[in-house]
Short mmCIF file of C-alpha atoms and ligand atoms in Angstrom, two decimals:
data_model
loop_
_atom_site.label_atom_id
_atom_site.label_comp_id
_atom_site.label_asym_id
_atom_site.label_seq_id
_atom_site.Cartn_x
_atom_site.Cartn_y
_atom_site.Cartn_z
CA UNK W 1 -8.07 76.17 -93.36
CA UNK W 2 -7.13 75.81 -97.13
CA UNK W 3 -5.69 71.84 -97.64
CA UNK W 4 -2.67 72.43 -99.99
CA UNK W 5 -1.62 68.57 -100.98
CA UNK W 6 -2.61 65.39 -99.62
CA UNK W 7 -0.98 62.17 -100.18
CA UNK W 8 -2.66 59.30 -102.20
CA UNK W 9 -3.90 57.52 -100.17
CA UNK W 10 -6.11 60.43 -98.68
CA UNK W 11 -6.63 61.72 -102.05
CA UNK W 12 -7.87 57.62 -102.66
CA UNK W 13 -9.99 57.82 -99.57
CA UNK W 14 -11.33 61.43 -99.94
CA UNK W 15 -10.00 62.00 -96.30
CA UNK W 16 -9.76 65.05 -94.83
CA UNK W 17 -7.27 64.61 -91.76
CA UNK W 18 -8.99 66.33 -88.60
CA UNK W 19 -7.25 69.56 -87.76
CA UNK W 20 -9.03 71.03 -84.10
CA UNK W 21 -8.92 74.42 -82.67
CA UNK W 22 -6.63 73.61 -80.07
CA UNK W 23 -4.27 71.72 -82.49
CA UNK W 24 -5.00 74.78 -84.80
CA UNK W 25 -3.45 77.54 -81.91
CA UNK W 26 -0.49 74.89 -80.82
CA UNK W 27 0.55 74.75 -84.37
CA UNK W 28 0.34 78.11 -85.15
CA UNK W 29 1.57 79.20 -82.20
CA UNK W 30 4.98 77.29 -83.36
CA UNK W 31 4.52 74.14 -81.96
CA UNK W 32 3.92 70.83 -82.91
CA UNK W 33 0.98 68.93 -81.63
CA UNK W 34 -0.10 65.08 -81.53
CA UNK W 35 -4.01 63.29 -80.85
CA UNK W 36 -5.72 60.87 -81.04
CA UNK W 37 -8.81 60.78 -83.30
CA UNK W 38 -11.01 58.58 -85.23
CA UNK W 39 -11.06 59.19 -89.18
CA UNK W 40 -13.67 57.52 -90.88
CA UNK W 41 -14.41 55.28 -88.20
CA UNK W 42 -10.91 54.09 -87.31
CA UNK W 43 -8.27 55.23 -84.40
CA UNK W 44 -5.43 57.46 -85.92
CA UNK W 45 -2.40 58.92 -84.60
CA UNK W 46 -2.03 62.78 -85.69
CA UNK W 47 1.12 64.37 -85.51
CA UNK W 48 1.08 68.54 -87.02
CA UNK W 49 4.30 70.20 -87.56
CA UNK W 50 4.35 73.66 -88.67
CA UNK W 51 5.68 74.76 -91.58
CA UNK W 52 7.94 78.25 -91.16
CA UNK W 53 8.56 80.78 -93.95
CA UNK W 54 11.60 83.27 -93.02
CA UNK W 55 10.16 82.54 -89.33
CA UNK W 56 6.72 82.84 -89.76
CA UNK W 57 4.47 80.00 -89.22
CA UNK W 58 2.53 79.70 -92.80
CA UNK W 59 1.03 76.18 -92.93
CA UNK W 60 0.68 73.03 -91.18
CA UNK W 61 2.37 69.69 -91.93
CA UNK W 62 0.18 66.78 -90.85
CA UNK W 63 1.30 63.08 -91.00
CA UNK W 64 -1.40 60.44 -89.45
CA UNK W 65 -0.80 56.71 -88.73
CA UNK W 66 -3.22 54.19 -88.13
CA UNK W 67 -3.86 52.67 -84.16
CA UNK W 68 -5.69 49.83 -85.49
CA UNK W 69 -2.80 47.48 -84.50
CA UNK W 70 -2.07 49.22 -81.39
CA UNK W 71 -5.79 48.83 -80.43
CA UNK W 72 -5.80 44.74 -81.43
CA UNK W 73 -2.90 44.11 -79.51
CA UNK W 74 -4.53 46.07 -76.76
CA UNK W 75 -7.57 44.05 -76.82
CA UNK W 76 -5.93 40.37 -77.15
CA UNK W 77 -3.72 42.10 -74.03
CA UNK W 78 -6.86 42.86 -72.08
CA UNK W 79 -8.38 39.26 -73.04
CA UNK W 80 -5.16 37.39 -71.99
CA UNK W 81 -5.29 39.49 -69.28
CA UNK W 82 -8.95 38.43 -68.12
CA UNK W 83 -8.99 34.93 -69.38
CA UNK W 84 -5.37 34.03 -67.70
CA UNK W 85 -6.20 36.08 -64.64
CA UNK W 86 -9.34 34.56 -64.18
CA UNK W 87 -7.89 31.20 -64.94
CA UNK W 88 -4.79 31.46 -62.62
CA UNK W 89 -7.08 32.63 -59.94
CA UNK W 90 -9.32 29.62 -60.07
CA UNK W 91 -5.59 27.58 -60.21
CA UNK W 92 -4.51 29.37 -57.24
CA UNK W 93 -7.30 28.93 -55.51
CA UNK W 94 -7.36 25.05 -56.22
CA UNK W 95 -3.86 24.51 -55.45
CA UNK W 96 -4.41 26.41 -52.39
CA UNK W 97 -7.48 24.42 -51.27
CA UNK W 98 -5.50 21.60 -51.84
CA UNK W 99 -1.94 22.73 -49.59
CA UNK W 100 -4.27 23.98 -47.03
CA UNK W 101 -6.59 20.49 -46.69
CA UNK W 102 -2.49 18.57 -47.08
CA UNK W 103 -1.20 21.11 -44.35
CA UNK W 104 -4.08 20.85 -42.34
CA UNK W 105 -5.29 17.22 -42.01
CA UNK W 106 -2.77 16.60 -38.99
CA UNK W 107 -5.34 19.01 -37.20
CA UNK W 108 -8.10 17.26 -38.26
CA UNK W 109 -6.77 14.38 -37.13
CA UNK W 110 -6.30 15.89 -33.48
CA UNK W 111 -9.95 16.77 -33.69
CA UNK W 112 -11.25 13.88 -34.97
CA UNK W 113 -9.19 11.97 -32.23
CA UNK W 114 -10.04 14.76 -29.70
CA UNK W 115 -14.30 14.09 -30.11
CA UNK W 116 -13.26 9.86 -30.21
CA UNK W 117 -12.10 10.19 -26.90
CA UNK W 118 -14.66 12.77 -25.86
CA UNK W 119 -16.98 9.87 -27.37
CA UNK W 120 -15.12 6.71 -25.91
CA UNK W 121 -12.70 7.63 -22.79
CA UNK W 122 -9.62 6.07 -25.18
CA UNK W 123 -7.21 7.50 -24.31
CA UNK W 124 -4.86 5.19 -25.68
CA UNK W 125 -5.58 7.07 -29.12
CA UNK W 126 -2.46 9.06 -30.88
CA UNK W 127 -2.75 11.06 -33.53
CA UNK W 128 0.11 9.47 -36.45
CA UNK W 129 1.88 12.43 -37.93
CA UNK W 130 4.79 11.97 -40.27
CA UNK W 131 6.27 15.12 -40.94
CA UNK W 132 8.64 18.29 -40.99
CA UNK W 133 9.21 19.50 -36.86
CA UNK W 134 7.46 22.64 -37.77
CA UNK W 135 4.13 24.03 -36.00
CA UNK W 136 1.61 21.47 -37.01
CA UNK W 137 4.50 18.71 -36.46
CA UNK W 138 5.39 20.18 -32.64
CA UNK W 139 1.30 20.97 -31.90
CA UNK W 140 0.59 17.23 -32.70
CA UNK W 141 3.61 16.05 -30.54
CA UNK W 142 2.26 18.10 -27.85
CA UNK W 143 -0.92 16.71 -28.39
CA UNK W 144 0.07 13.06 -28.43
CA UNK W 145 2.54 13.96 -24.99
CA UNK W 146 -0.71 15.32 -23.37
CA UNK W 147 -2.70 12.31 -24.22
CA UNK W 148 0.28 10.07 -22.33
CA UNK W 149 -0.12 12.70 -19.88
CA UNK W 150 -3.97 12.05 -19.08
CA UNK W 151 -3.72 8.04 -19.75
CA UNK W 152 -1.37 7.77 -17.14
CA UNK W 153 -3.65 10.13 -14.76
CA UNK W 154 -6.72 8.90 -15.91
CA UNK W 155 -5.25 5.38 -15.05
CA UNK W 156 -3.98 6.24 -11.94
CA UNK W 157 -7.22 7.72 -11.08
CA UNK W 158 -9.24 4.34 -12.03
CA UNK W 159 -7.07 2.48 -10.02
CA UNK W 160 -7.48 4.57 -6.94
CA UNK W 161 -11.01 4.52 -7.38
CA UNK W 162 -10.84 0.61 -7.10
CA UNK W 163 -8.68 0.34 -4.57
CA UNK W 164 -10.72 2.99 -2.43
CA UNK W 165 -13.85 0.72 -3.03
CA UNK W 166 -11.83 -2.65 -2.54
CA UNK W 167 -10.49 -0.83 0.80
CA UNK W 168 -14.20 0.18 1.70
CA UNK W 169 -15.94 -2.66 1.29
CA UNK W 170 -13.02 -4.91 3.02
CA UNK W 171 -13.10 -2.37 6.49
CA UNK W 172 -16.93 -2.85 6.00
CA UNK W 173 -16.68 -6.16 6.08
CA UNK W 174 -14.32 -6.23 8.84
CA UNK W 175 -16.45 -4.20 11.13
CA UNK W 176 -19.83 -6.32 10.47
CA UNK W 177 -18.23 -9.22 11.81
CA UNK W 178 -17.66 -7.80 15.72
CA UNK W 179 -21.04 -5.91 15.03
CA UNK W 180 -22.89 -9.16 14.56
CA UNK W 181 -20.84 -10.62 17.33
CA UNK W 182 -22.40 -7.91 19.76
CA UNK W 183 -25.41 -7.75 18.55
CA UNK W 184 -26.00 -11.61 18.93
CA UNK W 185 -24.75 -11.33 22.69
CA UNK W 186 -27.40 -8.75 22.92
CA UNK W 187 -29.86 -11.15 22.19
CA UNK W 188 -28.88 -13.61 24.24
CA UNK W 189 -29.16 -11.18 27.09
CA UNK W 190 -32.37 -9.94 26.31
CA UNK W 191 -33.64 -13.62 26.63
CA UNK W 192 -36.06 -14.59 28.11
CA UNK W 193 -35.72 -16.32 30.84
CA UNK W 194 -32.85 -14.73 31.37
CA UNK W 195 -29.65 -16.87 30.63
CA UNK W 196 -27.43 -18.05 33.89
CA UNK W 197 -25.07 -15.73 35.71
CA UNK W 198 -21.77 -17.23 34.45
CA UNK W 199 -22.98 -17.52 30.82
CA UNK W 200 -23.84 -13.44 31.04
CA UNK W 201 -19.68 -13.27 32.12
CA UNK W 202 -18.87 -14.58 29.62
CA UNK W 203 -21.10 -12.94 26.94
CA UNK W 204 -20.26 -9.71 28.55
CA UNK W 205 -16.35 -10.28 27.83
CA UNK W 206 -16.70 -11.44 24.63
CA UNK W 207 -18.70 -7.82 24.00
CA UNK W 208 -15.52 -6.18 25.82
CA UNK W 209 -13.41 -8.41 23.38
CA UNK W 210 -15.21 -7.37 20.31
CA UNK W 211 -15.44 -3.74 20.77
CA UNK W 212 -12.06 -3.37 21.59
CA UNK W 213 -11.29 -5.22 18.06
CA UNK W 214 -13.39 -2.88 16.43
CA UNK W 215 -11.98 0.40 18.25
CA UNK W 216 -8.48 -0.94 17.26
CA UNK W 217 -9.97 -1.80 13.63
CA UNK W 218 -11.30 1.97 13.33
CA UNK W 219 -7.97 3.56 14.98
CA UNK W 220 -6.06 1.66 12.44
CA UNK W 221 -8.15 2.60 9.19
CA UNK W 222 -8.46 6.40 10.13
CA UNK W 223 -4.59 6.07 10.64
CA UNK W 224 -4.63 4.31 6.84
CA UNK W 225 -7.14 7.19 5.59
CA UNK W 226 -4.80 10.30 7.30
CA UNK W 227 -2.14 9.00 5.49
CA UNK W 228 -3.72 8.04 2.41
CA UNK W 229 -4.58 12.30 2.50
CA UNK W 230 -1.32 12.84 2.43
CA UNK W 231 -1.00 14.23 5.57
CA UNK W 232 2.35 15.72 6.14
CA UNK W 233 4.83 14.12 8.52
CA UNK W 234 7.48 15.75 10.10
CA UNK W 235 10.86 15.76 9.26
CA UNK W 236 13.48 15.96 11.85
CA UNK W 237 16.34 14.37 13.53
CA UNK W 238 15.30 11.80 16.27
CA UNK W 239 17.51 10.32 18.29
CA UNK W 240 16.42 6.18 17.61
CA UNK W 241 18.21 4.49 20.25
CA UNK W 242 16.64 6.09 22.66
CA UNK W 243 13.34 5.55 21.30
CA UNK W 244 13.91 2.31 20.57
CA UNK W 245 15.15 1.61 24.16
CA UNK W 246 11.77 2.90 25.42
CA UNK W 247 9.62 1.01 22.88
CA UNK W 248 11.49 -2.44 23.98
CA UNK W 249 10.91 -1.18 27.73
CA UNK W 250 7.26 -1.03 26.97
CA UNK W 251 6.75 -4.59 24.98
CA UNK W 252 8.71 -6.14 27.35
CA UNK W 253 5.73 -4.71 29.79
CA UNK W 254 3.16 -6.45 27.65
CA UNK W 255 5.13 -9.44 27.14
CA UNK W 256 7.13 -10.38 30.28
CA UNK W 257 7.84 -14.18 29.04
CA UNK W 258 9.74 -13.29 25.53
CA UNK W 259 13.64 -12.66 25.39
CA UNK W 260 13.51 -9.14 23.76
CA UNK W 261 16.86 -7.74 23.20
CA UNK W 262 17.41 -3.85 22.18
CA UNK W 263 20.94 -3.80 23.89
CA UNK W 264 24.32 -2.16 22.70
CA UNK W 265 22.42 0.35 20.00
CA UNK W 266 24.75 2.51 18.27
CA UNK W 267 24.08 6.52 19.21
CA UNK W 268 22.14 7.37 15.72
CA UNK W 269 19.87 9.88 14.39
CA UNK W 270 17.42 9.83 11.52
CA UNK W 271 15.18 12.44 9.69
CA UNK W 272 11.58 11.38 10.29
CA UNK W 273 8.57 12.09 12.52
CA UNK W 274 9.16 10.53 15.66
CA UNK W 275 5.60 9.14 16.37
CA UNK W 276 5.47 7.58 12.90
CA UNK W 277 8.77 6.18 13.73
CA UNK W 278 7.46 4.79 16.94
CA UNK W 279 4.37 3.58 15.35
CA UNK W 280 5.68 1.96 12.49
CA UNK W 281 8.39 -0.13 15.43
CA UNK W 282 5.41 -0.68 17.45
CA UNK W 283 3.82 -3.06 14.85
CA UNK W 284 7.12 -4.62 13.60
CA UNK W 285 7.81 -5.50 17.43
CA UNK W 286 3.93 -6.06 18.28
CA UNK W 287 4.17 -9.16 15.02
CA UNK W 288 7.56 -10.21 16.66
CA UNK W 289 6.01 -10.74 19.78
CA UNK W 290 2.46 -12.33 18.23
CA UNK W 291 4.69 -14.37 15.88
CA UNK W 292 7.19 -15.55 18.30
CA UNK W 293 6.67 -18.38 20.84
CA UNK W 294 8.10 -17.16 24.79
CA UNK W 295 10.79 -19.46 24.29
CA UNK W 296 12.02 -17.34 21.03
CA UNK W 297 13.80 -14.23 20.42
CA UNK W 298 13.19 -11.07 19.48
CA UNK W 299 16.59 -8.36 18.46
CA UNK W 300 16.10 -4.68 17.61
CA UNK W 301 18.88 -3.99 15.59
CA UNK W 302 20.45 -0.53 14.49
CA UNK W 303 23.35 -0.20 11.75
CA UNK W 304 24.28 2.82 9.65
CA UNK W 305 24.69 2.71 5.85
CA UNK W 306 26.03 5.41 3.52
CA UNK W 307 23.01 7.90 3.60
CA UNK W 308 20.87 6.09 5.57
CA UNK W 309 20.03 4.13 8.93
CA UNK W 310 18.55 0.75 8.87
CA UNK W 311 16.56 -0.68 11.99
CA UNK W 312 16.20 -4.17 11.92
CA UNK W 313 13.85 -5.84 14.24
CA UNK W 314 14.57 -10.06 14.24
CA UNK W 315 12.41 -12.69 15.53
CA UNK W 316 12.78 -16.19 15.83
CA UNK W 317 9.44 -16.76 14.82
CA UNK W 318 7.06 -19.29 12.93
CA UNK W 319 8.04 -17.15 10.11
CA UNK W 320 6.03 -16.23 6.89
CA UNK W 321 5.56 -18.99 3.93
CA UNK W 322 7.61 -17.35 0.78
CA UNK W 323 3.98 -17.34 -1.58
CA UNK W 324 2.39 -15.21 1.37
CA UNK W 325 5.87 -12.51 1.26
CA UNK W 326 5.34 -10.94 -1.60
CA UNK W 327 0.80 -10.13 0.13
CA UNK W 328 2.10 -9.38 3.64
CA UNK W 329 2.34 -5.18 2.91
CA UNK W 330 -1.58 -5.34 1.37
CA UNK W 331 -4.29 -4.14 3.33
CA UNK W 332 -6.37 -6.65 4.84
CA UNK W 333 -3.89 -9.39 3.74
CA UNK W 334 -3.49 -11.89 7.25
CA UNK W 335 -1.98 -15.22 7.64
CA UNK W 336 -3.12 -17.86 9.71
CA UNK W 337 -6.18 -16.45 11.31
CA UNK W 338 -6.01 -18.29 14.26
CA UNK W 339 -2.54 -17.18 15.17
CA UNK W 340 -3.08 -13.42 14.22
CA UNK W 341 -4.37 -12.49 17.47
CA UNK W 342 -7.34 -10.29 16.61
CA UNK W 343 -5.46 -8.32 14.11
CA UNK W 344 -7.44 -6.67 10.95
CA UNK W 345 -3.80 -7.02 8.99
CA UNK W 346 -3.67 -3.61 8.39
CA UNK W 347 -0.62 -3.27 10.65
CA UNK W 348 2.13 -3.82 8.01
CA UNK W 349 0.24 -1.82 5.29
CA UNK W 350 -0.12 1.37 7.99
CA UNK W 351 3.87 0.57 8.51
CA UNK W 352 4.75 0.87 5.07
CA UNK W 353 3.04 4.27 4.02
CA UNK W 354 4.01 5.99 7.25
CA UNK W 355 7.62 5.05 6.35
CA UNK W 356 7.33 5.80 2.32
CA UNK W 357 5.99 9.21 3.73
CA UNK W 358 9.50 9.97 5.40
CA UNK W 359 11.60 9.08 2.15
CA UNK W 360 12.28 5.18 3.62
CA UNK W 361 11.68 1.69 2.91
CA UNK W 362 10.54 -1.47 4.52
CA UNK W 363 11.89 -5.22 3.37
CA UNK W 364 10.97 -8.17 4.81
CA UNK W 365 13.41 -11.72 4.82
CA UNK W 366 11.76 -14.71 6.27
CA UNK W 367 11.97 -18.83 6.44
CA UNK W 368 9.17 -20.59 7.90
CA UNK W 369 9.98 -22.49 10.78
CA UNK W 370 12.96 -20.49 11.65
CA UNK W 371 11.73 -16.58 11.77
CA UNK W 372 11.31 -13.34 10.27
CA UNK W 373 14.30 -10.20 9.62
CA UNK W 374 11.91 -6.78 9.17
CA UNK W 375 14.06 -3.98 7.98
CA UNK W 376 13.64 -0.20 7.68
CA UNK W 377 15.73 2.38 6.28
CA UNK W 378 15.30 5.82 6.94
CA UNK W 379 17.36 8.87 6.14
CA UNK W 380 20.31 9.77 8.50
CA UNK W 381 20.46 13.07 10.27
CA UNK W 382 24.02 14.12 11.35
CA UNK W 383 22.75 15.79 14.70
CA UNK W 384 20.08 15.14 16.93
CA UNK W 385 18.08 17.90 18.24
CA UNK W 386 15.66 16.57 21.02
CA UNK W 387 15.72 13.40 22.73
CA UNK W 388 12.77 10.64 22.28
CA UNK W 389 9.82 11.32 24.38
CA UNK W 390 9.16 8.22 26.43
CA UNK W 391 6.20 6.21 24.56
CA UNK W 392 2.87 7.64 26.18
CA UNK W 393 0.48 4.65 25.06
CA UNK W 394 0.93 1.02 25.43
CA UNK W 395 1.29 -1.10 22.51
CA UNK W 396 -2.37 -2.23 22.17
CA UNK W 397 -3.76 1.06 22.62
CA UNK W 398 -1.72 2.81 20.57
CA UNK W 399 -2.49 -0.31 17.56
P1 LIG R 401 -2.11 -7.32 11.68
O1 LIG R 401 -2.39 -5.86 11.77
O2 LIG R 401 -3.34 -8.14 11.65
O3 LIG R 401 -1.08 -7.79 12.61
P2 LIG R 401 -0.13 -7.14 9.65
O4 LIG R 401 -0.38 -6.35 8.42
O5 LIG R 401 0.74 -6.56 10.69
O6 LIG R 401 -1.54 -7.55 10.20
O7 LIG R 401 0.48 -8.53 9.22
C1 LIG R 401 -0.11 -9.24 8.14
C2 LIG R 401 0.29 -10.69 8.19
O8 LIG R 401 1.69 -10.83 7.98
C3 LIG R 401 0.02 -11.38 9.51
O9 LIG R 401 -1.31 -11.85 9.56
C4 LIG R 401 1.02 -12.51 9.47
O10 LIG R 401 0.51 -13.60 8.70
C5 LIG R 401 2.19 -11.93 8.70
N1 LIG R 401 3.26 -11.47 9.61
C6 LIG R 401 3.54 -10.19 9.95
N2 LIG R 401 4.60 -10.12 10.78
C7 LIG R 401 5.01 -11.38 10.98
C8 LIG R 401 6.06 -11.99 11.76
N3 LIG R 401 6.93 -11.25 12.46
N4 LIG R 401 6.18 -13.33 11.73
C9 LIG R 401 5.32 -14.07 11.02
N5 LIG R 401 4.31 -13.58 10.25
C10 LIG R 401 4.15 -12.26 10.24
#
């Protein structure tokens, strides 16, 4: 416990270096021994080294060194440390408010448009992104593809909806008028005194005329309605020239005076539904034969083309005024009203969507004056598998 020398500087400083127990038994024990300890009120570094004698351990060396640096640059370390940290934190977080708002915005674009068109039913809105093809680039091109998507169906939709009301309000219109016909030959039979016997004739036939036009007028717009449902035709081979054979057979019936020629008919097949076939030739021919004066002509024709089989029924007609071709297909669309004979002009417009149904078209050629070419085109079938059935109704029953 006895302190031997001391350099000057503790001699200066009357310091006494600390020397503990446990430094006192590692020392003396042989072995050298560093701490840490605070000497007058600063950090020191102690190393003790013991001092041997002809191998016995008789005093302790000890050399101290001050920690004050190693303590400052500790500090300023821990300062930097908090300061930059805190600092770089608050820049990291900026810079990633910002990338995230600059990465985002395309989606808040989507939403914004997305509650606009929620809003206002525009759905001619698109959302502009220019940009890498990554997952905000392909989940705004989806986006803007949907949006085509629902314009076009939401379009579609509207214009169903106005044609359904158009149609509505035309077939209401149509049936009012033989309604009020009826009803005003119901009067005049309830009169009082009663009206003479061969005025009641002819009220009574005009009654028979009108309800027959309206029980053709409903036939033909629950035919229009079935098919507007989308109800599915058949599709199988049917031998036409028979069927066509028959149908002339049966006109010619109804209209003994024309010159209706369905002669030399080439043996084909199409792929169809028979009675849509038959209907659809029944109102071509039925027009032929309103259209067409007795001393005219009317030609079922039959010719095959690459993939298909084209029926072509001719008349020699008054013929239809080019402005009135392009209006002849629409529902409710008639010519001359006087030579229509009764008919709603939903004949052409039933013939056209039962042949679109079965994959075909129907084209129309005409000069007034000199007649009217109607031709359909349906898909050829290579065999036929049943013959026609001969026509059950006659033409202006089945219409
Ligand atoms: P409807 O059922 O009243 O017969 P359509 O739809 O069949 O009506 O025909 C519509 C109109 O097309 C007719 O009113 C007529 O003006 C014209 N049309 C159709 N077929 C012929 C034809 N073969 N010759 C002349 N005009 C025709």
């Amino acid at each position: 416990g006895q302190i031997t020398s001391r350099s000057d500087n503790l001699v200066e400083k009357e310091v006494i270096l600390p020397f503990s127990d446990e430094a006192s038994q590692t020392v003396f024990g042989g072995q050298p021994w560093f701490e840490k300890n605070e000497v007058q009120g600063r950090p020191m570094l102690i190393y003790s080294k013991p001092v041997f004698v002809d191998g016995r351990v008789i005093g302790a060396l000890q050399v101290a060194r001050s920690l004050d640096d190693y303590v400052q640059s500790q500090n300023t370390l821990r300062q930097i440390l908090i300061i930059g940290s805190s600092v770089s934190t608050v820049i990291a977080f900026g810079i990633g408010w910002m990338l995230a708002g600059i990465a985002l915005r395309p989606i808040d674009r989507i939403t914004h448009t997305a509650q606009a068109i929620g809003a206002e039913r525009d759905f001619g809105r698109r959302v502009n992104y220019i940009g890498p093809h990554d997952e905000i680039g392909r989940l705004t091109t989806t986006f803007n593809e949907m949006l085509t998507e629902l314009q076009s169906a939401y379009r579609q939709e509207a214009q169903a909806l106005q044609a359904q009301r158009r149609f509505v309000a035309d077939a209401s219109h149509e049936l009012r008028t033989p309604l009020t016909t009826i009803r005003g030959n119901i009067a005049l039979l309830q009169r009082e005194p009663p009206i003479s016997n061969e005025d009641r004739i002819a009220v009574l036939s005009d009654m028979a005329d009108e309800s027959e036009r309206m029980s053709r007028l409903v036939t033909d717009l629950l035919m229009l309605a079935r098919a507007d449902a989308g109800r599915p035709l058949r599709s199988e081979a049917v031998a036409i020239k028979p069927l066509i054979e028959d149908l002339c057979r049966k006109v010619k019936v109804l209209a003994p005076q024309h010159n209706i020629d369905c002669a030399d008919l080439p043996a084909l097949s199409v792929r169809g539904d028979e009675d849509a076939i038959k209907q659809v030739l029944l109102i071509l021919l039925d027009n032929a034969r309103k259209f067409t004066s007795p001393r005219g002509r009317i030609t079922v024709s039959l010719t095959e083309q690459a993939e298909q089989v084209a029926i072509q029924v001719r008349d020699t007609g008054i013929g239809i005024d080019p402005t009135a071709l392009p209006q002849i297909f629409e529902r409710f669309y008639r010519g001359d009203v006087s030579r229509t004979g009764g008919g709603a002009g939903l004949g052409l417009a039933i013939a056209q969507t039962l042949v679109k149904s079965q994959q075909g078209t129907i084209a129309v050629e005409s000069t007034p004056g000199e007649g009217s070419i109607f031709t359909i085109t349906l898909p050829k079938a290579e065999t036929p598998q049943r013959a026609s059935e001969p026509v059950a109704a006659a033409v202006t029953q089945n219409r």
